[in-house]
XYZ file of N, CA and C in Angstrom:
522
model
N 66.463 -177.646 13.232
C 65.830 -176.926 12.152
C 64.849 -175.915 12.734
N 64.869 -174.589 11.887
C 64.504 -173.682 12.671
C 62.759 -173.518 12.142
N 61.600 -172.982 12.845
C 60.020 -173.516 12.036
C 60.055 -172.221 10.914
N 59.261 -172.515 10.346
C 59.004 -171.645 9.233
C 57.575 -170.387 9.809
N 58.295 -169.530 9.621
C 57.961 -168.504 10.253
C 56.893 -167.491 9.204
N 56.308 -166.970 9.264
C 55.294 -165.559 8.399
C 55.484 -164.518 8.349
N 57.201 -164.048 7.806
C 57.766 -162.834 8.572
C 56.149 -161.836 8.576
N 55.896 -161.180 7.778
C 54.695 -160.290 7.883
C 54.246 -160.338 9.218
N 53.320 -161.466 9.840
C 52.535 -161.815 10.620
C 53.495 -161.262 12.125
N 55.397 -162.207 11.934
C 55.822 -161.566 13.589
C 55.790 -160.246 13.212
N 56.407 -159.288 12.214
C 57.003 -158.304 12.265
C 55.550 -157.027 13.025
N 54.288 -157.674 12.428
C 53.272 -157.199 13.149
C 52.937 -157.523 14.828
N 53.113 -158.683 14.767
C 53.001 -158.517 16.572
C 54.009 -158.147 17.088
N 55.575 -158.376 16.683
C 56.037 -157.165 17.423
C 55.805 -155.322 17.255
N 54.897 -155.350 16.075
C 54.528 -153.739 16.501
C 53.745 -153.482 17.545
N 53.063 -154.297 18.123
C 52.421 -154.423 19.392
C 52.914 -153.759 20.766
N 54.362 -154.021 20.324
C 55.412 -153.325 21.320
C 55.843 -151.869 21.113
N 55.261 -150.703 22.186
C 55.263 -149.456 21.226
C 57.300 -149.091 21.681
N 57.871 -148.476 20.557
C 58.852 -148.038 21.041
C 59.117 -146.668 20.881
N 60.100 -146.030 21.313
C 60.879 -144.666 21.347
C 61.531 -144.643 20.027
N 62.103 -143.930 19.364
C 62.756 -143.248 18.193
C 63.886 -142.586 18.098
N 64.391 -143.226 17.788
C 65.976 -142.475 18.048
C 66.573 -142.293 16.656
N 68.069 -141.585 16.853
C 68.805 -141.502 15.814
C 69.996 -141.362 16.793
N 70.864 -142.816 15.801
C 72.358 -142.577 16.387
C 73.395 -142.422 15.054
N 74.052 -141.467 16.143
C 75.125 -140.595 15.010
C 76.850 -140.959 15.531
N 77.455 -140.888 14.374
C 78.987 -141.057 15.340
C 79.310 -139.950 13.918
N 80.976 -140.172 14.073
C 81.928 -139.632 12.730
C 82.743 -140.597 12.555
N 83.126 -140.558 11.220
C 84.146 -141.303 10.591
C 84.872 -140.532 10.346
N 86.126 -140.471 10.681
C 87.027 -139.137 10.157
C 86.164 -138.008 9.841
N 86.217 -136.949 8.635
C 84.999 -136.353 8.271
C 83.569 -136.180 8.160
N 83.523 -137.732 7.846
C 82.269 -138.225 7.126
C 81.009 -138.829 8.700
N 80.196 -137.692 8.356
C 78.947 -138.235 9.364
C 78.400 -139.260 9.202
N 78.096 -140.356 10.427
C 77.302 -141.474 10.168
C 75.978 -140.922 11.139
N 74.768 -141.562 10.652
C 73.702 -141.351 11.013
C 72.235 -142.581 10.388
N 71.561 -143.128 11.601
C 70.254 -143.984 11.375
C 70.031 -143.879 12.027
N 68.289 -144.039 11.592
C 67.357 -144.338 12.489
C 67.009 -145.946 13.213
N 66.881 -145.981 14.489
C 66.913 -146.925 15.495
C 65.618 -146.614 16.509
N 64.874 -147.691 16.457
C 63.712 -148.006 17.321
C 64.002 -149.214 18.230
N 65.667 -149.712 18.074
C 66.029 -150.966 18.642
C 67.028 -150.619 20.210
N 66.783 -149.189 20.729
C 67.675 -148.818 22.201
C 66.990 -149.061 23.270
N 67.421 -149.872 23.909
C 67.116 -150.279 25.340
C 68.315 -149.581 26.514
N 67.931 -150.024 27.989
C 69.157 -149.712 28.914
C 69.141 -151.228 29.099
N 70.719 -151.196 29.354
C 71.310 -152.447 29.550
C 71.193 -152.464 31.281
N 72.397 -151.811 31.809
C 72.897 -151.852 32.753
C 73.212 -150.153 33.214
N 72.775 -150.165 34.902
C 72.966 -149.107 35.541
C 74.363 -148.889 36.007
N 75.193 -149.881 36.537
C 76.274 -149.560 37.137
C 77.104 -151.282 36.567
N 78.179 -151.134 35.445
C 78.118 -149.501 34.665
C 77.219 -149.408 33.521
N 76.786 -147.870 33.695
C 76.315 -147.727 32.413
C 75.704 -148.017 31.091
N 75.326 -148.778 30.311
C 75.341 -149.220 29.376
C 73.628 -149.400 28.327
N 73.874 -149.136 27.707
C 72.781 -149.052 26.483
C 72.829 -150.093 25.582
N 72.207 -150.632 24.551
C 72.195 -151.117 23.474
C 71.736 -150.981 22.351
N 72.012 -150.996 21.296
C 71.158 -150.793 19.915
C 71.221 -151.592 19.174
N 70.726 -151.909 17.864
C 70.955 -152.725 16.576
C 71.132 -151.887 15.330
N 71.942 -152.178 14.062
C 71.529 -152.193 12.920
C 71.466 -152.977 12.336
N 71.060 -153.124 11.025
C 70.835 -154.331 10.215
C 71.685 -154.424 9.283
N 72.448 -155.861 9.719
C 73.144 -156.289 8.500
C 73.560 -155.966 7.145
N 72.428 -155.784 6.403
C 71.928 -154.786 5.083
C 72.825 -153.059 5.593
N 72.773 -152.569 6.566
C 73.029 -151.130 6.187
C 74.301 -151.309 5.644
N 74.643 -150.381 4.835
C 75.861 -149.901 3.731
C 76.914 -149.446 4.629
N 76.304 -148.757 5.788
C 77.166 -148.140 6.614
C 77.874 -149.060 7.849
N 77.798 -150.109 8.010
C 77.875 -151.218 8.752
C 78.648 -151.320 9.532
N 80.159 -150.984 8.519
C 81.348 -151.523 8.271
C 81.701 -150.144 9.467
N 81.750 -149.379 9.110
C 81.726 -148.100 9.813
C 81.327 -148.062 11.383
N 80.481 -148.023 11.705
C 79.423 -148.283 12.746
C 80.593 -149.311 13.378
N 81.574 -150.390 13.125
C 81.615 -151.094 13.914
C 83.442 -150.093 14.127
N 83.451 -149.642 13.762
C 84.880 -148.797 13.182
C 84.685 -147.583 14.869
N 83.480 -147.007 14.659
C 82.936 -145.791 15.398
C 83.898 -145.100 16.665
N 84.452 -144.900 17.367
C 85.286 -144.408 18.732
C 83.776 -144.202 19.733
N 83.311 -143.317 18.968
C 82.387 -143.033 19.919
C 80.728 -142.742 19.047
N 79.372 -142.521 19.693
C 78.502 -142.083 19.065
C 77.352 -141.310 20.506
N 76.423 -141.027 19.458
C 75.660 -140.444 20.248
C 74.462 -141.133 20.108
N 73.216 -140.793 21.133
C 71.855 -141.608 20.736
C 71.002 -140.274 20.794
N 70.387 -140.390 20.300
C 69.680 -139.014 20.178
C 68.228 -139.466 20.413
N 67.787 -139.178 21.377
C 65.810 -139.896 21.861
C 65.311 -138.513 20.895
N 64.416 -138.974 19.621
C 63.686 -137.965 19.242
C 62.151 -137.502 20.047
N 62.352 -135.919 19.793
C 60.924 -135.937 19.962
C 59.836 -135.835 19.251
N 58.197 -135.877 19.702
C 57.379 -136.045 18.873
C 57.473 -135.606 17.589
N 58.075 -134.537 17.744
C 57.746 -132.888 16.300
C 58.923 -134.077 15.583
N 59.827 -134.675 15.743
C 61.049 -135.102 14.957
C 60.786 -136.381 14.145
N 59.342 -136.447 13.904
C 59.238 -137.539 12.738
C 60.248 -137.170 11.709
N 59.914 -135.885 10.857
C 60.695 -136.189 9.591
C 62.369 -135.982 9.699
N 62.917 -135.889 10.713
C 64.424 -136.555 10.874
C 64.250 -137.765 11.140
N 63.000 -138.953 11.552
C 63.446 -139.968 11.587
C 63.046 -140.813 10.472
N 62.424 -140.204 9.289
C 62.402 -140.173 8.380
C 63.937 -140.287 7.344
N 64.236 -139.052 7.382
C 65.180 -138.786 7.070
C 66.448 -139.544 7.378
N 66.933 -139.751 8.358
C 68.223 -140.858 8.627
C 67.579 -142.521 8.803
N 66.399 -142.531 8.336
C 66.197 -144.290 7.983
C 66.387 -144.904 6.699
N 66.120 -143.595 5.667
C 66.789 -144.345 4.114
C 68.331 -143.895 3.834
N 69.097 -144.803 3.012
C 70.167 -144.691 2.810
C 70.743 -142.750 1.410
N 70.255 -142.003 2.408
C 70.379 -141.100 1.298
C 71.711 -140.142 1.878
N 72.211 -139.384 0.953
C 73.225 -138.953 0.690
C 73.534 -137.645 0.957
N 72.417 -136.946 1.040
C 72.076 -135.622 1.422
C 71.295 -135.582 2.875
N 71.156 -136.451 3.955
C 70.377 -136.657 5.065
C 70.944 -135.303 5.809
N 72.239 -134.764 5.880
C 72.756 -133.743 6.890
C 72.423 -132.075 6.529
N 71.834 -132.174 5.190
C 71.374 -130.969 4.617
C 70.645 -130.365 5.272
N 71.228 -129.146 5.540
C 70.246 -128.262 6.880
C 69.854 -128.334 7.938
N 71.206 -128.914 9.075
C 70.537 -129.537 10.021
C 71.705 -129.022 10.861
N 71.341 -127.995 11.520
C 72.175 -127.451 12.218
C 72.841 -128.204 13.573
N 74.010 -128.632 13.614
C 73.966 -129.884 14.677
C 75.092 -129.530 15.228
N 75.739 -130.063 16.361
C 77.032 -130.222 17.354
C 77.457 -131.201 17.262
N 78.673 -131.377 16.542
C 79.530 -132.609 16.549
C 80.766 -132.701 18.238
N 80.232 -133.559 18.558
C 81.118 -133.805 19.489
C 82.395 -134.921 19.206
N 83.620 -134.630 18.948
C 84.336 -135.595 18.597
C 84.496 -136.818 19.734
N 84.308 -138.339 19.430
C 84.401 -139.429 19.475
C 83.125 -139.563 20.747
N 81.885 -138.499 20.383
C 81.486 -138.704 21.141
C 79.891 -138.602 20.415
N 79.707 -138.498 18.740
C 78.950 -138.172 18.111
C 78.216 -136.724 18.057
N 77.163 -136.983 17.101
C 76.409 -135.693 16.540
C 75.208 -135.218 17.479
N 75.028 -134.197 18.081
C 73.701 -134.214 18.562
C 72.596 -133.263 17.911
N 71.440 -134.123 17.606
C 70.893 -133.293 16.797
C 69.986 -132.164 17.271
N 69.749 -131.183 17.031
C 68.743 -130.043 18.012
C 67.605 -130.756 18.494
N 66.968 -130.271 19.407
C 65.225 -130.710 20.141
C 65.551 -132.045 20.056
N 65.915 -132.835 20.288
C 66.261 -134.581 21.256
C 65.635 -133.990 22.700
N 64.497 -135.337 22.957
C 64.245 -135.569 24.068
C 65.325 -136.050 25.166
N 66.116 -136.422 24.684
C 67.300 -136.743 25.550
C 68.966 -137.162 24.427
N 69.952 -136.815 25.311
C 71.112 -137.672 24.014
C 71.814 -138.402 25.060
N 72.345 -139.546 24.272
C 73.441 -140.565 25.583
C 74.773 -140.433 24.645
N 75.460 -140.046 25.040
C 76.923 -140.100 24.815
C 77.821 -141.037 25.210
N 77.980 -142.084 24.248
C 78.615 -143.521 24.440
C 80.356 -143.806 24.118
N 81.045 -144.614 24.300
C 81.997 -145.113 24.045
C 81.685 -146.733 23.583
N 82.186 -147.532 22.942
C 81.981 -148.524 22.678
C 82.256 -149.406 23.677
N 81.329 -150.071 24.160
C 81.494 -151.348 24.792
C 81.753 -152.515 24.343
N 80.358 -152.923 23.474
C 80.923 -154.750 23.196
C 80.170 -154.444 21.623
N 80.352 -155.884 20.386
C 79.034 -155.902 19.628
C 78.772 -157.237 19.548
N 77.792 -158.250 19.242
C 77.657 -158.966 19.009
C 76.510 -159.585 18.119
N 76.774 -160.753 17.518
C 76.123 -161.301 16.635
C 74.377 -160.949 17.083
N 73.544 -160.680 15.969
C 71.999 -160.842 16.539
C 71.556 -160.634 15.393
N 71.666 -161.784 14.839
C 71.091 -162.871 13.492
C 71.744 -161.800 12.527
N 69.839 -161.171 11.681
C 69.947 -160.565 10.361
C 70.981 -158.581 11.010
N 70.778 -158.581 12.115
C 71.014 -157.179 12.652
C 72.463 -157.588 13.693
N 73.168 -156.450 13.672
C 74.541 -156.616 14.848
C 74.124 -155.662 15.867
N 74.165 -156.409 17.279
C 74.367 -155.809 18.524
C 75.509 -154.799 19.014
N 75.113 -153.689 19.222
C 76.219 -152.882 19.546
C 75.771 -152.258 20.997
N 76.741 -152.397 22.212
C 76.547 -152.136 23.439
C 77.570 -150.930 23.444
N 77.129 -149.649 24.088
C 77.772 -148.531 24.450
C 77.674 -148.080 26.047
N 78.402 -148.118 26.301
C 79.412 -147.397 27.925
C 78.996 -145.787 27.614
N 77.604 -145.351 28.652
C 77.306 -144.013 28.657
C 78.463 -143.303 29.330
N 78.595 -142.031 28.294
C 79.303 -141.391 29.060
C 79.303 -139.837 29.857
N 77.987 -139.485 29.011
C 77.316 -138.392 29.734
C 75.665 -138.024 28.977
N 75.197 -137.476 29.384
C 73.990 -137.597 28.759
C 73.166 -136.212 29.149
N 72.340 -136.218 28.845
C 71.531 -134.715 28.228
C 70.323 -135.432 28.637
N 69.298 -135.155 29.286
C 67.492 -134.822 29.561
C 67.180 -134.319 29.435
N 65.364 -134.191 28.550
C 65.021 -132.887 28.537
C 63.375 -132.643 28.876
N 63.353 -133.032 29.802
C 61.608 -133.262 30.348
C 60.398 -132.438 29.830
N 60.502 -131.761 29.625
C 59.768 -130.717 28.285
C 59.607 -131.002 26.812
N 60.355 -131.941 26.998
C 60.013 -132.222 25.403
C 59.602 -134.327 25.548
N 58.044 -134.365 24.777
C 58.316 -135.259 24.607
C 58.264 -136.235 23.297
N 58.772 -137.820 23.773
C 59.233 -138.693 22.964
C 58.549 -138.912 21.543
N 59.369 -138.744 20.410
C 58.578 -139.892 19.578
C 58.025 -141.009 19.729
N 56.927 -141.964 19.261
C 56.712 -142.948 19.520
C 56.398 -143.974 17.943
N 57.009 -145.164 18.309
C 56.457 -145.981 17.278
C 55.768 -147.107 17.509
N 54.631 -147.097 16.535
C 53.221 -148.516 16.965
C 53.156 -148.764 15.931
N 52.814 -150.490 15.664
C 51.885 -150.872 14.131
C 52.489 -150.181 12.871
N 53.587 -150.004 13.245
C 54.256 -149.296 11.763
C 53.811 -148.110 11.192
N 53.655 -147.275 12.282
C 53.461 -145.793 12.469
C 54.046 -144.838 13.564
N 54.084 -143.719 13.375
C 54.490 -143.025 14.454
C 52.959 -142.610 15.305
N 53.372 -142.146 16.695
C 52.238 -142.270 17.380
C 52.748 -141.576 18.388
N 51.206 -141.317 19.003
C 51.632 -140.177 20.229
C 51.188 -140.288 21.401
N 52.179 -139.963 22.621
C 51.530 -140.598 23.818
C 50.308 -139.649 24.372
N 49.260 -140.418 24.812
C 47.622 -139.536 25.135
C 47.668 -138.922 26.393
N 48.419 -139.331 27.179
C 48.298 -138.817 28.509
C 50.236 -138.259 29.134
N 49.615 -136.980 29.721
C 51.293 -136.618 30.942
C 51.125 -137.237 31.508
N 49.877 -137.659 32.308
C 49.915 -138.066 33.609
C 50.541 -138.983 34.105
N 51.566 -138.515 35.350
C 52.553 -139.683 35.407
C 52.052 -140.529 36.577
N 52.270 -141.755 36.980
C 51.763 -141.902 38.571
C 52.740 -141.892 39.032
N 52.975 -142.106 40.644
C 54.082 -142.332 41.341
C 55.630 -143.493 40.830
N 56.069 -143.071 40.553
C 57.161 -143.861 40.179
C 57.818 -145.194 41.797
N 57.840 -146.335 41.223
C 58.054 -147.269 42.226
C 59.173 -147.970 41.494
N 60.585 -147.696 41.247
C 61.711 -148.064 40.550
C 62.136 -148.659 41.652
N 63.184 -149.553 41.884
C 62.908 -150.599 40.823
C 61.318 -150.930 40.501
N 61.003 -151.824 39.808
C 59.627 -152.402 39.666
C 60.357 -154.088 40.243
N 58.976 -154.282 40.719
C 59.279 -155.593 41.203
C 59.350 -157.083 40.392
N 59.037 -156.906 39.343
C 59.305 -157.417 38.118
C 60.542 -157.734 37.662
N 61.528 -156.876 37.851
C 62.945 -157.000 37.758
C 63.643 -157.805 38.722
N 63.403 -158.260 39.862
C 63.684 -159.325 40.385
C 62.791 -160.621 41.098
């Protein structure tokens, strides 16, 4: 038996955890799919691989698991109100949004801090939300522009460039 939990209370300490902002896009035949996702991590370097979630609840679900291919689109700061925009289920989200459809390889939307261009890898169960793992297949950087951020159930902005020396791996990882 599983404990009885305060959703409110976790859903706040995991805002504790700041994340990036994305929007992933694929096509359905004609029909554009598009949400907002604060749930992309990197899986794996060699090969490749990313992960995301949606939630159970989306309408578009069924689709999403249908997909050939999609895109991830890292927003940047200025791109709150597209991530606005592809987080409610609305009908008109593509209105005026001048974009590049790449077939089976998704939508990319203008000013993305970065896009990953996926093929489907795996999906799997993850409870109220489904796991979907994508096989990068080329990808876009754009160091000039930076990330959206999300905290505490807000968008937010990072205070400092300053980068220090990068020490990748981190030793943490093994």
């Amino acid at each position: 038996m599983e404990p009885v939990m305060d959703v409110r209370s976790f859903r706040q300490a995991l805002g504790q955890f700041p994340t990036g902002v994305c929007v992933v896009t694929s096509t359905i035949g004609a029909e554009k799919l598009g949400v907002t996702i604060s749930s992309f991590n990197s899986l794996s370097l060699n090969p490749p691989l990313i992960l995301f979630s949606i939630d159970r609840r989306a309408a578009s679900l069924s689709q999403w698991a249908e997909a050939e291919g999609y895109a991830i689109n890292v927003l940047s700061e200025n791109q709150a109100d597209l991530s606005s925009r592809f987080s409610k289920p609305l009908s008109n989200k593509w209105e005026g949004i001048a974009c590049e459809t790449i077939v089976g390889h998704g939508i990319v939307l203008p000013g993305a801090a970065a896009v990953f261009h996926c093929a489907p890898w795996a999906a799997h169960d993850g409870g109220d939300h489904l796991l979907f793992i994508g096989r990068v297949t080329s990808f876009q950087s754009f160091w000039d522009r930076r990330p959206l951020v999300f905290s505490k159930g807000r968008y937010a902005a990072l205070e400092s460039e300053r980068h220090n020396e990068a020490s990748w791996p981190l030793a943490m990882h093994y």
